[in-house]
Amino acid sequence: MKPYMKVSLAALAIGVGVWVGSVYSNTAIGAGTSQPGTADDPVVTKSYVDQQIQKALNGGTNAGSGSSAGNNSGSTGTGSTGGDTSLPPVVSGGSDAVEIVTVKPGQQLIGASGAEFIVRSGKAVIVSEGTNGVADLTDGVDLTNGQAAPTNHLLSFPRDGRGITVLDGNKYSLTVMVRGGYSLK
């Protein structure tokens, strides 16, 4: 093929592509005819969305349009409003805040039901009665009584009476991040 034919065909292909693109572009623009902010496509603010979520969580009991700060304590009420669309109250044996606890050799850190520990430093072993132990959520395994608790792993305590202690013969303390209830013995 001669060079001027190649250039002519390339120019024709580009021209057809531009024409087809402009035809499809004009039909796509006409598809969205409603303007933002109209009744067909309303613009809402974050505060409006927050109010609607609060109404849904509280079973639609918020009649006013004012601030609803302080209405979501989560620990009071029975959860039996009109249509029962509210969430049940949060029941926790301890705080949701993370505490840093130091466990000295000879002490045991016993978690309440639902507590979570992360051993940050030191050598720890699991303390558990019976055959079941503590869930290592990082590795997805069950750690039984006497097994080493790995550092920087999230450990979940499904029942009371299970915990960790310093490895026998170790003279250094443990530093543990704790979320939930616990006792130090």
mmCIF file of C-alpha atoms in Angstrom:
data_model
loop_
_atom_site.group_PDB
_atom_site.id
_atom_site.type_symbol
_atom_site.label_atom_id
_atom_site.label_comp_id
_atom_site.label_asym_id
_atom_site.label_seq_id
_atom_site.Cartn_x
_atom_site.Cartn_y
_atom_site.Cartn_z
ATOM 1 C CA MET A 1 0.000 0.000 0.000
ATOM 2 C CA LYS A 2 1.235 3.458 -0.832
ATOM 3 C CA PRO A 3 2.053 5.898 2.004
ATOM 4 C CA TYR A 4 -0.615 8.461 0.991
ATOM 5 C CA MET A 5 -3.264 5.705 1.142
ATOM 6 C CA LYS A 6 -2.167 4.739 4.645
ATOM 7 C CA VAL A 7 -2.378 8.359 5.790
ATOM 8 C CA SER A 8 -5.788 8.803 4.111
ATOM 9 C CA LEU A 9 -7.210 5.649 5.752
ATOM 10 C CA ALA A 10 -5.817 6.663 9.144
ATOM 11 C CA ALA A 11 -7.360 10.143 8.843
ATOM 12 C CA LEU A 12 -10.686 8.589 7.782
ATOM 13 C CA ALA A 13 -10.629 6.162 10.733
ATOM 14 C CA ILE A 14 -9.902 8.988 13.176
ATOM 15 C CA GLY A 15 -12.660 11.140 11.666
ATOM 16 C CA VAL A 16 -15.220 8.322 11.902
ATOM 17 C CA GLY A 17 -14.160 7.645 15.491
ATOM 18 C CA VAL A 18 -14.602 11.304 16.466
ATOM 19 C CA TRP A 19 -18.021 11.450 14.771
ATOM 20 C CA VAL A 20 -19.250 8.224 16.449
ATOM 21 C CA GLY A 21 -17.919 9.411 19.804
ATOM 22 C CA SER A 22 -19.694 12.743 19.531
ATOM 23 C CA VAL A 23 -23.009 11.079 18.599
ATOM 24 C CA TYR A 24 -22.823 8.709 21.586
ATOM 25 C CA SER A 25 -21.686 11.518 23.867
ATOM 26 C CA ASN A 26 -24.719 13.650 23.034
ATOM 27 C CA THR A 27 -27.126 10.795 23.767
ATOM 28 C CA ALA A 28 -25.360 10.080 27.080
ATOM 29 C CA ILE A 29 -25.669 13.727 28.149
ATOM 30 C CA GLY A 30 -29.432 13.598 27.561
ATOM 31 C CA ALA A 31 -29.802 10.553 29.804
ATOM 32 C CA GLY A 32 -29.387 12.500 33.035
ATOM 33 C CA THR A 33 -31.944 15.273 32.647
ATOM 34 C CA SER A 34 -32.587 16.082 36.316
ATOM 35 C CA GLN A 35 -30.543 18.822 37.941
ATOM 36 C CA PRO A 36 -28.874 18.210 41.300
ATOM 37 C CA GLY A 37 -30.861 19.788 44.101
ATOM 38 C CA THR A 38 -34.309 19.338 42.546
ATOM 39 C CA ALA A 39 -37.054 17.052 43.853
ATOM 40 C CA ASP A 40 -35.923 14.364 41.396
ATOM 41 C CA ASP A 41 -32.303 14.487 42.594
ATOM 42 C CA PRO A 42 -32.125 16.039 46.086
ATOM 43 C CA VAL A 43 -28.883 17.143 47.662
ATOM 44 C CA VAL A 44 -28.735 16.161 51.332
ATOM 45 C CA THR A 45 -26.347 17.227 54.045
ATOM 46 C CA LYS A 46 -24.435 15.039 56.437
ATOM 47 C CA SER A 47 -26.479 16.313 59.374
ATOM 48 C CA TYR A 48 -29.711 15.263 57.638
ATOM 49 C CA VAL A 49 -28.340 11.776 56.990
ATOM 50 C CA ASP A 50 -27.142 11.537 60.598
ATOM 51 C CA GLN A 51 -30.601 12.544 61.848
ATOM 52 C CA GLN A 52 -32.275 9.920 59.682
ATOM 53 C CA ILE A 53 -29.867 7.232 60.902
ATOM 54 C CA GLN A 54 -30.487 8.310 64.492
ATOM 55 C CA LYS A 55 -34.258 8.066 63.912
ATOM 56 C CA ALA A 56 -33.879 4.578 62.481
ATOM 57 C CA LEU A 57 -31.689 3.429 65.360
ATOM 58 C CA ASN A 58 -33.997 4.901 68.005
ATOM 59 C CA GLY A 59 -37.133 3.456 66.410
ATOM 60 C CA GLY A 60 -38.301 6.788 64.972
ATOM 61 C CA THR A 61 -38.806 8.415 68.384
ATOM 62 C CA ASN A 62 -36.919 11.633 67.531
ATOM 63 C CA ALA A 63 -39.657 14.046 66.543
ATOM 64 C CA GLY A 64 -37.611 17.238 66.679
ATOM 65 C CA SER A 65 -35.112 18.367 64.095
ATOM 66 C CA GLY A 66 -32.630 19.622 66.666
ATOM 67 C CA SER A 67 -29.411 18.019 67.702
ATOM 68 C CA SER A 68 -29.712 14.499 68.989
ATOM 69 C CA ALA A 69 -26.473 14.434 70.946
ATOM 70 C CA GLY A 70 -26.741 12.328 74.048
ATOM 71 C CA ASN A 71 -29.667 10.235 72.823
ATOM 72 C CA ASN A 72 -27.512 7.269 71.867
ATOM 73 C CA SER A 73 -26.114 6.051 75.161
ATOM 74 C CA GLY A 74 -26.457 2.415 74.120
ATOM 75 C CA SER A 75 -26.595 1.221 77.723
ATOM 76 C CA THR A 76 -30.051 2.320 78.831
ATOM 77 C CA GLY A 77 -33.517 1.377 77.669
ATOM 78 C CA THR A 78 -35.072 -1.940 76.932
ATOM 79 C CA GLY A 79 -35.009 -1.826 73.158
ATOM 80 C CA SER A 80 -38.822 -2.190 72.959
ATOM 81 C CA THR A 81 -39.970 0.887 71.078
ATOM 82 C CA GLY A 82 -42.986 0.953 68.762
ATOM 83 C CA GLY A 83 -41.812 -1.129 65.793
ATOM 84 C CA ASP A 84 -38.817 -2.569 67.633
ATOM 85 C CA THR A 85 -36.393 -1.307 64.985
ATOM 86 C CA SER A 86 -33.836 -0.204 67.562
ATOM 87 C CA LEU A 87 -30.657 -2.042 68.370
ATOM 88 C CA PRO A 88 -30.363 -3.863 71.702
ATOM 89 C CA PRO A 89 -28.377 -2.102 74.406
ATOM 90 C CA VAL A 90 -24.659 -2.716 74.523
ATOM 91 C CA VAL A 91 -23.701 -4.900 77.472
ATOM 92 C CA SER A 92 -20.014 -5.076 78.261
ATOM 93 C CA GLY A 93 -18.093 -6.519 81.175
ATOM 94 C CA GLY A 94 -15.442 -3.845 80.793
ATOM 95 C CA SER A 95 -14.548 -0.748 78.913
ATOM 96 C CA ASP A 96 -14.008 -0.618 75.161
ATOM 97 C CA ALA A 97 -10.890 1.422 75.794
ATOM 98 C CA VAL A 98 -7.530 -0.300 75.535
ATOM 99 C CA GLU A 99 -5.511 -0.439 78.750
ATOM 100 C CA ILE A 100 -1.823 -1.213 79.083
ATOM 101 C CA VAL A 101 -1.277 -3.764 81.880
ATOM 102 C CA THR A 102 2.059 -4.937 83.288
ATOM 103 C CA VAL A 103 2.097 -8.536 84.538
ATOM 104 C CA LYS A 104 4.977 -9.356 86.880
ATOM 105 C CA PRO A 105 6.421 -12.877 87.238
ATOM 106 C CA GLY A 106 4.145 -14.964 89.450
ATOM 107 C CA GLN A 107 1.023 -12.957 88.562
ATOM 108 C CA GLN A 108 -1.817 -14.068 86.305
ATOM 109 C CA LEU A 109 -3.844 -11.791 84.034
ATOM 110 C CA ILE A 110 -7.306 -13.364 83.850
ATOM 111 C CA GLY A 111 -9.682 -12.087 81.190
ATOM 112 C CA ALA A 112 -13.429 -11.700 81.604
ATOM 113 C CA SER A 113 -15.733 -13.228 79.045
ATOM 114 C CA GLY A 114 -15.172 -11.450 75.721
ATOM 115 C CA ALA A 115 -11.902 -9.780 76.711
ATOM 116 C CA GLU A 116 -9.098 -9.340 74.191
ATOM 117 C CA PHE A 117 -5.367 -9.294 74.936
ATOM 118 C CA ILE A 118 -2.325 -8.469 72.834
ATOM 119 C CA VAL A 119 1.009 -9.407 74.411
ATOM 120 C CA ARG A 120 3.338 -6.594 73.405
ATOM 121 C CA SER A 121 6.513 -7.701 75.194
ATOM 122 C CA GLY A 122 7.683 -10.601 77.301
ATOM 123 C CA LYS A 123 7.153 -14.349 77.173
ATOM 124 C CA ALA A 124 3.630 -15.400 78.123
ATOM 125 C CA VAL A 125 1.852 -18.731 78.455
ATOM 126 C CA ILE A 126 -1.860 -19.499 78.436
ATOM 127 C CA VAL A 127 -3.683 -20.270 81.684
ATOM 128 C CA SER A 128 -6.893 -22.224 81.117
ATOM 129 C CA GLU A 129 -8.956 -24.779 82.944
ATOM 130 C CA GLY A 130 -10.132 -27.748 80.928
ATOM 131 C CA THR A 131 -9.352 -28.714 77.357
ATOM 132 C CA ASN A 132 -10.541 -25.523 75.672
ATOM 133 C CA GLY A 133 -8.264 -22.546 75.646
ATOM 134 C CA VAL A 134 -7.920 -19.100 74.186
ATOM 135 C CA ALA A 135 -8.573 -18.170 70.556
ATOM 136 C CA ASP A 136 -5.580 -16.711 68.710
ATOM 137 C CA LEU A 137 -7.486 -14.621 66.170
ATOM 138 C CA THR A 138 -4.338 -13.674 64.264
ATOM 139 C CA ASP A 139 -3.398 -17.273 63.364
ATOM 140 C CA GLY A 140 -6.873 -18.761 63.715
ATOM 141 C CA VAL A 141 -5.842 -21.427 66.226
ATOM 142 C CA ASP A 142 -6.881 -22.417 69.735
ATOM 143 C CA LEU A 143 -4.154 -22.071 72.367
ATOM 144 C CA THR A 144 -4.562 -24.479 75.271
ATOM 145 C CA ASN A 145 -3.232 -24.431 78.825
ATOM 146 C CA GLY A 146 0.558 -24.110 78.997
ATOM 147 C CA GLN A 147 1.068 -23.121 75.348
ATOM 148 C CA ALA A 148 3.127 -20.038 74.559
ATOM 149 C CA ALA A 149 1.130 -16.916 73.760
ATOM 150 C CA PRO A 150 2.744 -15.263 70.735
ATOM 151 C CA THR A 151 3.568 -11.565 70.882
ATOM 152 C CA ASN A 152 1.557 -9.110 68.791
ATOM 153 C CA HIS A 153 -1.303 -11.587 68.271
ATOM 154 C CA LEU A 154 -4.915 -10.794 69.139
ATOM 155 C CA LEU A 155 -6.091 -13.264 71.782
ATOM 156 C CA SER A 156 -9.807 -13.602 72.520
ATOM 157 C CA PHE A 157 -11.105 -14.964 75.832
ATOM 158 C CA PRO A 158 -14.547 -16.513 75.250
ATOM 159 C CA ARG A 159 -15.207 -17.372 78.923
ATOM 160 C CA ASP A 160 -14.198 -16.228 82.385
ATOM 161 C CA GLY A 161 -11.275 -17.896 84.146
ATOM 162 C CA ARG A 162 -8.834 -17.981 81.248
ATOM 163 C CA GLY A 163 -5.773 -15.786 80.973
ATOM 164 C CA ILE A 164 -2.018 -15.502 80.622
ATOM 165 C CA THR A 165 0.969 -15.540 82.942
ATOM 166 C CA VAL A 166 4.715 -15.016 82.659
ATOM 167 C CA LEU A 167 6.663 -18.058 81.457
ATOM 168 C CA ASP A 168 8.165 -19.996 84.383
ATOM 169 C CA GLY A 169 11.796 -19.077 84.964
ATOM 170 C CA ASN A 170 11.456 -15.746 83.190
ATOM 171 C CA LYS A 171 12.356 -12.734 85.310
ATOM 172 C CA TYR A 172 10.949 -10.067 82.985
ATOM 173 C CA SER A 173 7.405 -8.668 83.146
ATOM 174 C CA LEU A 174 4.790 -8.820 80.413
ATOM 175 C CA THR A 175 3.341 -5.741 78.786
ATOM 176 C CA VAL A 176 -0.181 -6.493 77.578
ATOM 177 C CA MET A 177 -2.797 -4.401 75.780
ATOM 178 C CA VAL A 178 -6.205 -5.305 77.247
ATOM 179 C CA ARG A 179 -9.684 -4.514 75.950
ATOM 180 C CA GLY A 180 -12.554 -5.642 78.163
ATOM 181 C CA GLY A 181 -12.758 -6.873 81.722
ATOM 182 C CA TYR A 182 -9.832 -8.508 83.491
ATOM 183 C CA SER A 183 -8.377 -9.254 86.889
ATOM 184 C CA LEU A 184 -4.760 -9.445 87.989
ATOM 185 C CA LYS A 185 -4.018 -12.210 90.523
#
